[in-house]
PDB file of C-alpha atoms in Angstrom:
ATOM      1  CA  UNK A 239     -41.215 -87.764 -25.517  1.00  0.00           C
ATOM      2  CA  UNK A 240     -41.234 -90.979 -23.139  1.00  0.00           C
ATOM      3  CA  UNK A 241     -45.214 -91.561 -23.309  1.00  0.00           C
ATOM      4  CA  UNK A 242     -48.068 -89.501 -23.987  1.00  0.00           C
ATOM      5  CA  UNK A 243     -49.397 -86.815 -21.807  1.00  0.00           C
ATOM      6  CA  UNK A 244     -52.923 -85.817 -22.183  1.00  0.00           C
ATOM      7  CA  UNK A 245     -52.077 -82.187 -22.322  1.00  0.00           C
ATOM      8  CA  UNK A 246     -50.116 -83.141 -25.526  1.00  0.00           C
ATOM      9  CA  UNK A 247     -52.545 -85.495 -27.142  1.00  0.00           C
ATOM     10  CA  UNK A 248     -56.015 -84.492 -26.151  1.00  0.00           C
ATOM     11  CA  UNK A 249     -57.942 -82.585 -29.023  1.00  0.00           C
ATOM     12  CA  UNK A 250     -57.664 -78.786 -27.839  1.00  0.00           C
ATOM     13  CA  UNK A 251     -61.224 -78.258 -27.683  1.00  0.00           C
ATOM     14  CA  UNK A 252     -61.697 -81.252 -25.189  1.00  0.00           C
ATOM     15  CA  UNK A 253     -58.931 -80.000 -23.382  1.00  0.00           C
ATOM     16  CA  UNK A 254     -60.382 -76.786 -22.525  1.00  0.00           C
ATOM     17  CA  UNK A 255     -63.804 -78.042 -21.816  1.00  0.00           C
ATOM     18  CA  UNK A 256     -62.345 -80.427 -19.249  1.00  0.00           C
ATOM     19  CA  UNK A 257     -60.346 -77.619 -17.849  1.00  0.00           C
ATOM     20  CA  UNK A 258     -63.472 -75.396 -17.747  1.00  0.00           C
ATOM     21  CA  UNK A 259     -64.860 -78.384 -15.354  1.00  0.00           C
ATOM     22  CA  UNK A 260     -61.774 -77.954 -13.143  1.00  0.00           C
ATOM     23  CA  UNK A 261     -61.905 -74.387 -12.699  1.00  0.00           C
ATOM     24  CA  UNK A 262     -65.684 -73.795 -12.285  1.00  0.00           C
ATOM     25  CA  UNK A 263     -65.967 -74.638  -8.690  1.00  0.00           C
ATOM     26  CA  UNK A 264     -63.603 -71.788  -7.546  1.00  0.00           C
ATOM     27  CA  UNK A 265     -63.002 -69.483 -10.757  1.00  0.00           C
ATOM     28  CA  UNK A 266     -66.168 -69.299 -12.851  1.00  0.00           C
ATOM     29  CA  UNK A 267     -64.154 -66.582 -15.171  1.00  0.00           C
ATOM     30  CA  UNK A 268     -61.602 -69.152 -16.025  1.00  0.00           C
ATOM     31  CA  UNK A 269     -64.522 -71.762 -16.638  1.00  0.00           C
ATOM     32  CA  UNK A 270     -66.544 -69.440 -18.965  1.00  0.00           C
ATOM     33  CA  UNK A 271     -63.404 -68.179 -20.906  1.00  0.00           C
ATOM     34  CA  UNK A 272     -62.166 -71.874 -21.340  1.00  0.00           C
ATOM     35  CA  UNK A 273     -65.582 -73.016 -22.631  1.00  0.00           C
ATOM     36  CA  UNK A 274     -65.603 -69.982 -25.030  1.00  0.00           C
ATOM     37  CA  UNK A 275     -61.931 -70.978 -26.219  1.00  0.00           C
ATOM     38  CA  UNK A 276     -63.188 -74.635 -26.980  1.00  0.00           C
ATOM     39  CA  UNK A 277     -65.914 -73.195 -29.071  1.00  0.00           C
ATOM     40  CA  UNK A 278     -63.582 -70.564 -31.140  1.00  0.00           C
ATOM     41  CA  UNK A 279     -61.920 -72.634 -33.841  1.00  0.00           C
ATOM     42  CA  UNK A 280     -59.472 -70.183 -34.907  1.00  0.00           C
ATOM     43  CA  UNK A 281     -57.907 -69.950 -31.403  1.00  0.00           C
ATOM     44  CA  UNK A 282     -58.078 -73.615 -31.018  1.00  0.00           C
ATOM     45  CA  UNK A 283     -55.937 -73.848 -34.286  1.00  0.00           C
ATOM     46  CA  UNK A 284     -53.312 -71.638 -32.899  1.00  0.00           C
ATOM     47  CA  UNK A 285     -53.289 -73.260 -29.231  1.00  0.00           C
ATOM     48  CA  UNK A 286     -52.901 -76.589 -30.815  1.00  0.00           C
ATOM     49  CA  UNK A 287     -49.964 -75.610 -32.368  1.00  0.00           C
ATOM     50  CA  UNK A 288     -48.182 -75.230 -29.300  1.00  0.00           C
ATOM     51  CA  UNK A 289     -45.703 -78.012 -28.375  1.00  0.00           C
ATOM     52  CA  UNK A 290     -46.527 -80.981 -26.364  1.00  0.00           C
ATOM     53  CA  UNK A 291     -47.075 -80.031 -22.695  1.00  0.00           C
ATOM     54  CA  UNK A 292     -47.142 -76.414 -23.832  1.00  0.00           C
ATOM     55  CA  UNK A 293     -50.836 -76.928 -24.817  1.00  0.00           C
ATOM     56  CA  UNK A 294     -51.464 -76.897 -21.187  1.00  0.00           C
ATOM     57  CA  UNK A 295     -54.676 -74.304 -20.621  1.00  0.00           C
ATOM     58  CA  UNK A 296     -52.910 -73.089 -17.452  1.00  0.00           C
ATOM     59  CA  UNK A 297     -49.962 -71.578 -19.248  1.00  0.00           C
ATOM     60  CA  UNK A 298     -52.140 -69.713 -21.850  1.00  0.00           C
ATOM     61  CA  UNK A 299     -54.351 -68.644 -19.017  1.00  0.00           C
ATOM     62  CA  UNK A 300     -51.335 -67.554 -16.829  1.00  0.00           C
ATOM     63  CA  UNK A 301     -49.869 -65.784 -19.436  1.00  0.00           C
ATOM     64  CA  UNK A 302     -53.189 -63.666 -20.281  1.00  0.00           C
ATOM     65  CA  UNK A 303     -53.130 -62.719 -16.542  1.00  0.00           C
ATOM     66  CA  UNK A 304     -49.335 -61.854 -16.355  1.00  0.00           C
ATOM     67  CA  UNK A 305     -49.954 -59.582 -19.385  1.00  0.00           C
ATOM     68  CA  UNK A 306     -53.134 -57.943 -18.045  1.00  0.00           C
ATOM     69  CA  UNK A 307     -55.252 -59.387 -20.675  1.00  0.00           C
ATOM     70  CA  UNK A 308     -58.901 -59.515 -20.711  1.00  0.00           C
ATOM     71  CA  UNK A 309     -60.757 -62.366 -18.836  1.00  0.00           C
ATOM     72  CA  UNK A 310     -63.948 -62.537 -20.667  1.00  0.00           C
ATOM     73  CA  UNK A 311     -64.248 -64.240 -24.329  1.00  0.00           C
ATOM     74  CA  UNK A 312     -65.624 -62.539 -27.653  1.00  0.00           C
ATOM     75  CA  UNK A 313     -64.293 -60.579 -30.306  1.00  0.00           C
ATOM     76  CA  UNK A 314     -62.189 -57.951 -27.949  1.00  0.00           C
ATOM     77  CA  UNK A 315     -60.619 -61.023 -26.412  1.00  0.00           C
ATOM     78  CA  UNK A 316     -59.622 -62.545 -29.836  1.00  0.00           C
ATOM     79  CA  UNK A 317     -58.249 -59.048 -31.076  1.00  0.00           C
ATOM     80  CA  UNK A 318     -56.141 -58.901 -27.830  1.00  0.00           C
ATOM     81  CA  UNK A 319     -54.672 -62.293 -28.420  1.00  0.00           C
ATOM     82  CA  UNK A 320     -53.874 -61.452 -31.926  1.00  0.00           C
ATOM     83  CA  UNK A 321     -52.227 -58.257 -31.001  1.00  0.00           C
ATOM     84  CA  UNK A 322     -50.157 -59.695 -28.086  1.00  0.00           C
ATOM     85  CA  UNK A 323     -49.309 -63.326 -29.470  1.00  0.00           C
ATOM     86  CA  UNK A 324     -45.758 -63.127 -29.536  1.00  0.00           C
ATOM     87  CA  UNK A 325     -45.686 -62.179 -25.606  1.00  0.00           C
ATOM     88  CA  UNK A 326     -48.274 -64.819 -25.032  1.00  0.00           C
ATOM     89  CA  UNK A 327     -46.197 -67.443 -27.004  1.00  0.00           C
ATOM     90  CA  UNK A 328     -42.878 -66.283 -25.329  1.00  0.00           C
ATOM     91  CA  UNK A 329     -44.364 -66.838 -21.893  1.00  0.00           C
ATOM     92  CA  UNK A 330     -45.724 -70.146 -22.631  1.00  0.00           C
ATOM     93  CA  UNK A 331     -42.394 -71.532 -24.344  1.00  0.00           C
ATOM     94  CA  UNK A 332     -40.325 -70.322 -21.397  1.00  0.00           C
ATOM     95  CA  UNK A 333     -42.348 -70.742 -18.302  1.00  0.00           C
ATOM     96  CA  UNK A 334     -43.747 -73.673 -16.528  1.00  0.00           C
ATOM     97  CA  UNK A 335     -46.894 -74.250 -14.441  1.00  0.00           C
ATOM     98  CA  UNK A 336     -45.475 -74.049 -10.823  1.00  0.00           C
ATOM     99  CA  UNK A 337     -48.567 -72.985  -8.668  1.00  0.00           C
ATOM    100  CA  UNK A 338     -46.446 -73.540  -5.583  1.00  0.00           C
ATOM    101  CA  UNK A 339     -49.687 -73.277  -3.355  1.00  0.00           C
ATOM    102  CA  UNK A 340     -48.932 -72.569  -0.067  1.00  0.00           C
ATOM    103  CA  UNK A 341     -52.713 -73.357   1.049  1.00  0.00           C
ATOM    104  CA  UNK A 342     -52.265 -77.020   0.579  1.00  0.00           C
ATOM    105  CA  UNK A 343     -50.096 -76.887   3.653  1.00  0.00           C
ATOM    106  CA  UNK A 344     -53.357 -77.013   5.468  1.00  0.00           C
ATOM    107  CA  UNK A 345     -53.734 -80.611   4.697  1.00  0.00           C
ATOM    108  CA  UNK A 346     -49.977 -81.607   4.209  1.00  0.00           C
ATOM    109  CA  UNK A 347     -48.976 -80.183   7.708  1.00  0.00           C
ATOM    110  CA  UNK A 348     -51.013 -82.636   9.994  1.00  0.00           C
ATOM    111  CA  UNK A 349     -49.829 -85.509   8.096  1.00  0.00           C
ATOM    112  CA  UNK A 350     -45.811 -84.164   8.734  1.00  0.00           C
ATOM    113  CA  UNK A 351     -46.990 -83.430  12.508  1.00  0.00           C
ATOM    114  CA  UNK A 352     -48.050 -87.143  12.810  1.00  0.00           C
ATOM    115  CA  UNK A 353     -44.662 -88.612  12.059  1.00  0.00           C
ATOM    116  CA  UNK A 354     -41.661 -88.807  14.519  1.00  0.00           C
ATOM    117  CA  UNK A 355     -40.081 -85.420  15.296  1.00  0.00           C
ATOM    118  CA  UNK A 356     -37.734 -83.844  14.273  1.00  0.00           C
ATOM    119  CA  UNK A 357     -38.457 -84.132  10.518  1.00  0.00           C
ATOM    120  CA  UNK A 358     -36.289 -83.275   7.219  1.00  0.00           C
ATOM    121  CA  UNK A 359     -38.816 -82.067   4.634  1.00  0.00           C
ATOM    122  CA  UNK A 360     -37.782 -83.094   1.034  1.00  0.00           C
ATOM    123  CA  UNK A 361     -39.979 -81.728  -1.578  1.00  0.00           C
ATOM    124  CA  UNK A 362     -40.249 -82.882  -5.285  1.00  0.00           C
ATOM    125  CA  UNK A 363     -41.232 -79.922  -7.646  1.00  0.00           C
ATOM    126  CA  UNK A 364     -40.549 -77.387  -5.091  1.00  0.00           C
ATOM    127  CA  UNK A 365     -40.726 -74.462  -7.146  1.00  0.00           C
ATOM    128  CA  UNK A 366     -39.861 -71.365  -4.991  1.00  0.00           C
ATOM    129  CA  UNK A 367     -40.010 -73.708  -1.864  1.00  0.00           C
ATOM    130  CA  UNK A 368     -43.155 -72.169  -0.389  1.00  0.00           C
ATOM    131  CA  UNK A 369     -44.408 -75.493   0.888  1.00  0.00           C
ATOM    132  CA  UNK A 370     -41.213 -76.113   2.771  1.00  0.00           C
ATOM    133  CA  UNK A 371     -41.940 -73.269   5.192  1.00  0.00           C
ATOM    134  CA  UNK A 372     -44.949 -74.503   7.001  1.00  0.00           C
ATOM    135  CA  UNK A 373     -43.253 -73.520  10.546  1.00  0.00           C
ATOM    136  CA  UNK A 374     -42.910 -69.936   9.226  1.00  0.00           C
ATOM    137  CA  UNK A 375     -46.469 -68.910   8.145  1.00  0.00           C
ATOM    138  CA  UNK A 376     -48.674 -67.299  10.836  1.00  0.00           C
ATOM    139  CA  UNK A 377     -51.833 -68.565   9.394  1.00  0.00           C
ATOM    140  CA  UNK A 378     -50.925 -72.292   9.984  1.00  0.00           C
ATOM    141  CA  UNK A 379     -51.044 -74.047  13.607  1.00  0.00           C
ATOM    142  CA  UNK A 380     -48.104 -76.110  13.012  1.00  0.00           C
ATOM    143  CA  UNK A 381     -46.352 -77.902  15.769  1.00  0.00           C
ATOM    144  CA  UNK A 382     -43.425 -79.272  13.950  1.00  0.00           C
ATOM    145  CA  UNK A 383     -39.658 -79.540  14.584  1.00  0.00           C
ATOM    146  CA  UNK A 384     -38.169 -79.169  11.137  1.00  0.00           C
ATOM    147  CA  UNK A 385     -34.373 -79.677  11.253  1.00  0.00           C
ATOM    148  CA  UNK A 386     -33.686 -79.735   7.546  1.00  0.00           C
ATOM    149  CA  UNK A 387     -35.609 -78.678   4.399  1.00  0.00           C
ATOM    150  CA  UNK A 388     -34.586 -78.967   0.725  1.00  0.00           C
ATOM    151  CA  UNK A 389     -36.304 -79.108  -2.781  1.00  0.00           C
ATOM    152  CA  UNK A 390     -35.654 -80.528  -6.175  1.00  0.00           C
ATOM    153  CA  UNK A 391     -37.155 -78.629  -9.459  1.00  0.00           C
ATOM    154  CA  UNK A 392     -36.392 -78.696 -13.067  1.00  0.00           C
ATOM    155  CA  UNK A 393     -36.994 -74.935 -12.948  1.00  0.00           C
ATOM    156  CA  UNK A 394     -36.542 -73.421  -9.430  1.00  0.00           C
ATOM    157  CA  UNK A 395     -38.029 -70.171  -9.046  1.00  0.00           C
ATOM    158  CA  UNK A 396     -36.727 -67.193  -6.800  1.00  0.00           C
ATOM    159  CA  UNK A 397     -39.129 -65.802  -4.454  1.00  0.00           C
ATOM    160  CA  UNK A 398     -37.274 -62.530  -4.215  1.00  0.00           C
ATOM    161  CA  UNK A 399     -37.436 -62.058  -8.034  1.00  0.00           C
ATOM    162  CA  UNK A 400     -40.256 -59.934  -9.188  1.00  0.00           C
ATOM    163  CA  UNK A 401     -40.553 -61.368 -12.280  1.00  0.00           C
ATOM    164  CA  UNK A 402     -40.851 -64.991 -10.656  1.00  0.00           C
ATOM    165  CA  UNK A 403     -43.441 -63.624  -8.105  1.00  0.00           C
ATOM    166  CA  UNK A 404     -45.419 -62.306 -10.768  1.00  0.00           C
ATOM    167  CA  UNK A 405     -45.513 -65.377 -12.643  1.00  0.00           C
ATOM    168  CA  UNK A 406     -46.456 -67.076  -9.511  1.00  0.00           C
ATOM    169  CA  UNK A 407     -49.084 -64.903  -8.754  1.00  0.00           C
ATOM    170  CA  UNK A 408     -50.727 -64.905 -12.493  1.00  0.00           C
ATOM    171  CA  UNK A 409     -51.135 -68.803 -12.076  1.00  0.00           C
ATOM    172  CA  UNK A 410     -53.783 -68.143  -9.345  1.00  0.00           C
ATOM    173  CA  UNK A 411     -57.239 -68.185 -10.944  1.00  0.00           C
ATOM    174  CA  UNK A 412     -59.533 -64.980 -11.027  1.00  0.00           C
ATOM    175  CA  UNK A 413     -61.716 -64.991  -8.110  1.00  0.00           C
ATOM    176  CA  UNK A 414     -59.349 -66.745  -5.709  1.00  0.00           C
ATOM    177  CA  UNK A 415     -58.760 -63.704  -3.882  1.00  0.00           C
ATOM    178  CA  UNK A 416     -57.677 -65.581  -0.537  1.00  0.00           C
ATOM    179  CA  UNK A 417     -55.184 -67.686  -2.677  1.00  0.00           C
ATOM    180  CA  UNK A 418     -53.531 -64.534  -4.220  1.00  0.00           C
ATOM    181  CA  UNK A 419     -53.370 -62.954  -0.875  1.00  0.00           C
ATOM    182  CA  UNK A 420     -51.746 -65.994   0.893  1.00  0.00           C
ATOM    183  CA  UNK A 421     -49.480 -66.341  -1.848  1.00  0.00           C
ATOM    184  CA  UNK A 422     -47.997 -62.898  -1.772  1.00  0.00           C
ATOM    185  CA  UNK A 423     -47.745 -63.078   1.818  1.00  0.00           C
ATOM    186  CA  UNK A 424     -45.480 -66.391   1.603  1.00  0.00           C
ATOM    187  CA  UNK A 425     -43.592 -65.074  -1.095  1.00  0.00           C
ATOM    188  CA  UNK A 426     -42.583 -62.270   1.361  1.00  0.00           C
ATOM    189  CA  UNK A 427     -41.629 -64.547   3.843  1.00  0.00           C
ATOM    190  CA  UNK A 428     -39.657 -66.909   1.592  1.00  0.00           C
ATOM    191  CA  UNK A 429     -37.890 -64.018   0.015  1.00  0.00           C
ATOM    192  CA  UNK A 430     -36.264 -63.388   3.278  1.00  0.00           C
ATOM    193  CA  UNK A 431     -34.554 -66.566   3.945  1.00  0.00           C
ATOM    194  CA  UNK A 432     -35.559 -68.754   0.597  1.00  0.00           C
ATOM    195  CA  UNK A 433     -35.119 -72.650   1.579  1.00  0.00           C
ATOM    196  CA  UNK A 434     -32.405 -74.304  -0.678  1.00  0.00           C
ATOM    197  CA  UNK A 435     -33.994 -76.001  -3.992  1.00  0.00           C
ATOM    198  CA  UNK A 436     -31.712 -77.952  -6.331  1.00  0.00           C
ATOM    199  CA  UNK A 437     -32.182 -77.768 -10.032  1.00  0.00           C
ATOM    200  CA  UNK A 438     -32.850 -81.519 -11.410  1.00  0.00           C
ATOM    201  CA  UNK A 439     -35.420 -83.292 -13.440  1.00  0.00           C
ATOM    202  CA  UNK A 440     -37.783 -86.438 -12.377  1.00  0.00           C
ATOM    203  CA  UNK A 441     -37.151 -89.302 -12.211  1.00  0.00           C
ATOM    204  CA  UNK A 442     -33.572 -88.942 -13.478  1.00  0.00           C
ATOM    205  CA  UNK A 443     -32.116 -86.874 -10.786  1.00  0.00           C
ATOM    206  CA  UNK A 444     -34.000 -88.145  -7.787  1.00  0.00           C
ATOM    207  CA  UNK A 445     -31.490 -90.729  -6.783  1.00  0.00           C
ATOM    208  CA  UNK A 446     -28.557 -88.527  -6.188  1.00  0.00           C
ATOM    209  CA  UNK A 447     -30.926 -85.828  -4.451  1.00  0.00           C
ATOM    210  CA  UNK A 448     -32.294 -88.578  -1.957  1.00  0.00           C
ATOM    211  CA  UNK A 449     -28.928 -90.128  -1.269  1.00  0.00           C
ATOM    212  CA  UNK A 450     -27.634 -86.674  -0.122  1.00  0.00           C
ATOM    213  CA  UNK A 451     -30.551 -85.302   1.607  1.00  0.00           C
ATOM    214  CA  UNK A 452     -31.163 -88.517   3.479  1.00  0.00           C
ATOM    215  CA  UNK A 453     -27.584 -88.753   4.567  1.00  0.00           C
ATOM    216  CA  UNK A 454     -28.135 -85.250   6.018  1.00  0.00           C
ATOM    217  CA  UNK A 455     -31.124 -86.099   7.769  1.00  0.00           C
ATOM    218  CA  UNK A 456     -29.694 -89.149   9.359  1.00  0.00           C
ATOM    219  CA  UNK A 457     -26.786 -86.944  10.870  1.00  0.00           C
ATOM    220  CA  UNK A 458     -29.494 -84.714  12.191  1.00  0.00           C
ATOM    221  CA  UNK A 459     -31.503 -87.460  13.581  1.00  0.00           C
ATOM    222  CA  UNK A 460     -34.484 -86.399  11.723  1.00  0.00           C
ATOM    223  CA  UNK A 461     -37.205 -88.486   9.861  1.00  0.00           C
ATOM    224  CA  UNK A 462     -36.986 -87.964   6.275  1.00  0.00           C
ATOM    225  CA  UNK A 463     -40.218 -86.991   4.518  1.00  0.00           C
ATOM    226  CA  UNK A 464     -40.260 -86.868   0.842  1.00  0.00           C
ATOM    227  CA  UNK A 465     -43.406 -85.053  -0.525  1.00  0.00           C
ATOM    228  CA  UNK A 466     -44.730 -83.865  -3.816  1.00  0.00           C
ATOM    229  CA  UNK A 467     -48.088 -81.725  -4.526  1.00  0.00           C
ATOM    230  CA  UNK A 468     -49.347 -81.630  -7.999  1.00  0.00           C
ATOM    231  CA  UNK A 469     -46.115 -82.634  -9.494  1.00  0.00           C
ATOM    232  CA  UNK A 470     -46.307 -86.210 -10.894  1.00  0.00           C
ATOM    233  CA  UNK A 471     -49.250 -85.381 -12.665  1.00  0.00           C
ATOM    234  CA  UNK A 472     -46.964 -83.410 -15.329  1.00  0.00           C
ATOM    235  CA  UNK A 473     -44.791 -86.942 -15.955  1.00  0.00           C
ATOM    236  CA  UNK A 474     -45.742 -89.747 -18.209  1.00  0.00           C
ATOM    237  CA  UNK A 475     -47.286 -92.665 -16.376  1.00  0.00           C
ATOM    238  CA  UNK A 476     -43.783 -94.669 -16.703  1.00  0.00           C
ATOM    239  CA  UNK A 477     -41.841 -91.838 -15.089  1.00  0.00           C
ATOM    240  CA  UNK A 478     -44.493 -91.556 -12.318  1.00  0.00           C
ATOM    241  CA  UNK A 479     -43.893 -95.191 -11.436  1.00  0.00           C
ATOM    242  CA  UNK A 480     -40.378 -94.752 -11.340  1.00  0.00           C
ATOM    243  CA  UNK A 481     -40.317 -91.622  -9.055  1.00  0.00           C
ATOM    244  CA  UNK A 482     -42.526 -93.711  -6.858  1.00  0.00           C
ATOM    245  CA  UNK A 483     -40.391 -96.824  -6.959  1.00  0.00           C
ATOM    246  CA  UNK A 484     -37.121 -94.860  -6.029  1.00  0.00           C
ATOM    247  CA  UNK A 485     -38.938 -93.039  -3.038  1.00  0.00           C
ATOM    248  CA  UNK A 486     -40.046 -96.554  -1.676  1.00  0.00           C
ATOM    249  CA  UNK A 487     -36.626 -97.786  -2.074  1.00  0.00           C
ATOM    250  CA  UNK A 488     -34.932 -94.867  -0.450  1.00  0.00           C
ATOM    251  CA  UNK A 489     -36.888 -95.903   2.985  1.00  0.00           C
ATOM    252  CA  UNK A 490     -37.872 -92.162   3.637  1.00  0.00           C
ATOM    253  CA  UNK A 491     -41.761 -91.568   4.370  1.00  0.00           C
ATOM    254  CA  UNK A 492     -43.620 -90.719   1.519  1.00  0.00           C
ATOM    255  CA  UNK A 493     -46.322 -87.897   1.508  1.00  0.00           C
ATOM    256  CA  UNK A 494     -48.334 -87.641  -1.879  1.00  0.00           C
ATOM    257  CA  UNK A 495     -50.913 -84.862  -2.795  1.00  0.00           C
ATOM    258  CA  UNK A 496     -51.837 -85.591  -6.446  1.00  0.00           C
ATOM    259  CA  UNK A 497     -55.076 -86.015  -8.436  1.00  0.00           C
ATOM    260  CA  UNK A 498     -57.445 -89.195  -7.862  1.00  0.00           C
ATOM    261  CA  UNK A 499     -55.511 -91.003 -10.898  1.00  0.00           C
ATOM    262  CA  UNK A 500     -52.113 -89.454 -10.935  1.00  0.00           C
ATOM    263  CA  UNK A 501     -50.352 -92.208  -8.553  1.00  0.00           C
ATOM    264  CA  UNK A 502     -50.794 -95.686 -10.050  1.00  0.00           C
ATOM    265  CA  UNK A 503     -51.319 -97.430  -6.516  1.00  0.00           C
ATOM    266  CA  UNK A 504     -54.120 -95.017  -5.729  1.00  0.00           C
ATOM    267  CA  UNK A 505     -55.957 -95.147  -8.416  1.00  0.00           C
ATOM    268  CA  UNK A 506     -59.844 -95.948  -7.637  1.00  0.00           C
ATOM    269  CA  UNK A 507     -59.033 -96.161  -3.737  1.00  0.00           C
ATOM    270  CA  UNK A 508     -60.833 -92.842  -2.761  1.00  0.00           C
ATOM    271  CA  UNK A 509     -64.675 -92.579  -3.651  1.00  0.00           C
ATOM    272  CA  UNK A 510     -65.462 -89.592  -6.164  1.00  0.00           C
ATOM    273  CA  UNK A 511     -68.111 -87.289  -4.859  1.00  0.00           C
ATOM    274  CA  UNK A 512     -68.561 -85.309  -7.912  1.00  0.00           C
ATOM    275  CA  UNK A 513     -66.324 -82.366  -6.841  1.00  0.00           C
ATOM    276  CA  UNK A 514     -62.775 -82.053  -8.257  1.00  0.00           C
ATOM    277  CA  UNK A 515     -60.370 -83.493  -5.729  1.00  0.00           C
ATOM    278  CA  UNK A 516     -56.875 -84.540  -4.718  1.00  0.00           C
ATOM    279  CA  UNK A 517     -55.940 -87.950  -3.003  1.00  0.00           C
ATOM    280  CA  UNK A 518     -53.574 -87.072   0.241  1.00  0.00           C
ATOM    281  CA  UNK A 519     -51.552 -90.192   1.069  1.00  0.00           C
ATOM    282  CA  UNK A 520     -48.838 -91.585   3.504  1.00  0.00           C
ATOM    283  CA  UNK A 521     -46.596 -94.254   2.325  1.00  0.00           C
ATOM    284  CA  UNK A 522     -49.295 -95.317  -0.305  1.00  0.00           C
ATOM    285  CA  UNK A 523     -51.883 -95.177   1.817  1.00  0.00           C
ATOM    286  CA  UNK A 524     -54.896 -92.811   1.225  1.00  0.00           C
ATOM    287  CA  UNK A 525     -55.546 -90.666   4.325  1.00  0.00           C
ATOM    288  CA  UNK A 526     -57.770 -87.760   2.921  1.00  0.00           C
ATOM    289  CA  UNK A 527     -59.904 -86.627   0.076  1.00  0.00           C
ATOM    290  CA  UNK A 528     -58.995 -82.821  -0.088  1.00  0.00           C
ATOM    291  CA  UNK A 529     -59.827 -79.913  -2.422  1.00  0.00           C
ATOM    292  CA  UNK A 530     -56.760 -79.644  -5.093  1.00  0.00           C
ATOM    293  CA  UNK A 531     -55.543 -76.286  -3.120  1.00  0.00           C
ATOM    294  CA  UNK A 532     -56.134 -77.084   0.213  1.00  0.00           C
ATOM    295  CA  UNK A 533     -59.520 -75.365   0.768  1.00  0.00           C
ATOM    296  CA  UNK A 534     -61.514 -78.300   2.362  1.00  0.00           C
ATOM    297  CA  UNK A 535     -60.408 -81.738   3.637  1.00  0.00           C
ATOM    298  CA  UNK A 536     -62.550 -85.141   4.214  1.00  0.00           C
ATOM    299  CA  UNK A 537     -60.256 -87.020   6.216  1.00  0.00           C
ATOM    300  CA  UNK A 538     -60.763 -90.933   5.852  1.00  0.00           C
ATOM    301  CA  UNK A 539     -61.162 -93.564   8.538  1.00  0.00           C
TER     302      UNK A 539
END
C-alpha cells in the first residue's frame, strides 16, 4: 500500500467514535450505533481484522442496511452480526463506498454554470455517473449546456442493475429520507440513458483518460471541467497530490468537493464552524463551505 490511510491504521474504536461524530448531525441512528460498536470489544476485534481500507465504517454499516439488519446496538444486534457475518464480510470485501450523491449537484452546478458554456463534464470517482447528469434532474435549476460527459471509476456501477442500485441506496444513512428518495429518482433517470463511465484507477489511469476526453472537448468547442466529490479522501496523500498535479497540467478547469483536509493546498484555508463540512473549490481556490451531501452551503466572498 502506497502510504497509510486512517481507515487502515486508526484504532478501530477511535475510528467508529470519529464516524459517530460525522453521522450525528443527519443520522443519529448511525451515530448511536457507531458509539456502541466502539464500546463493544468483541465486535471491534472482528472489524479490526478486516484488511486495509475495508475497515471503513461506511462499508460495515452499508452491509447492515443492504441485508436489512437491525439498526440499534445491543445483544440482539451482536447475535445478528454473528449469524450473518459471512454475508456481511462478503459485501465488505467485494463492494466499495460509492455514495454517488446527486444532492451534491446543488452546490456543484452553480460553479459549472459560472464557466464558459458549453462544458464537458469529466468526473473522477463517478460510480454510476449520477453527478454527470445535472441537466436531467427536474429538482435542479440548471442552466447548463453540456456538450460531453464522461466518468472514470475503479469500479463503475450500473444504475439499471437492481443489485448496484440496492447497494448505492444502502449507503444512504438511516433518517436521511430525502436523500434516499432523491437517489432513487436519479437512479431511475440514469438507467434510461446512462453516461459513459470508464474503468480506471487514480492516479495511474488519469493521464490517458484526460488525453482522450480533452481531445473530445476541444473538437466540440467545450470547456473541459474535471471534478470530483468525496473521491480523493480514499487515496493516500501522495496519490491525491499526483491526481491534482495531473489535472493542473491538463489545462482543464478543476472543481473539487472534498473534506477540509483532503486536498493538500486547501488545508486550513476555510474556517471550521464546528459542523462537518466539505470545501468546494474552483481551480484550487475555495469558493464555499458546504454540507458533505449538499444540504447547505456558505458561499465565501
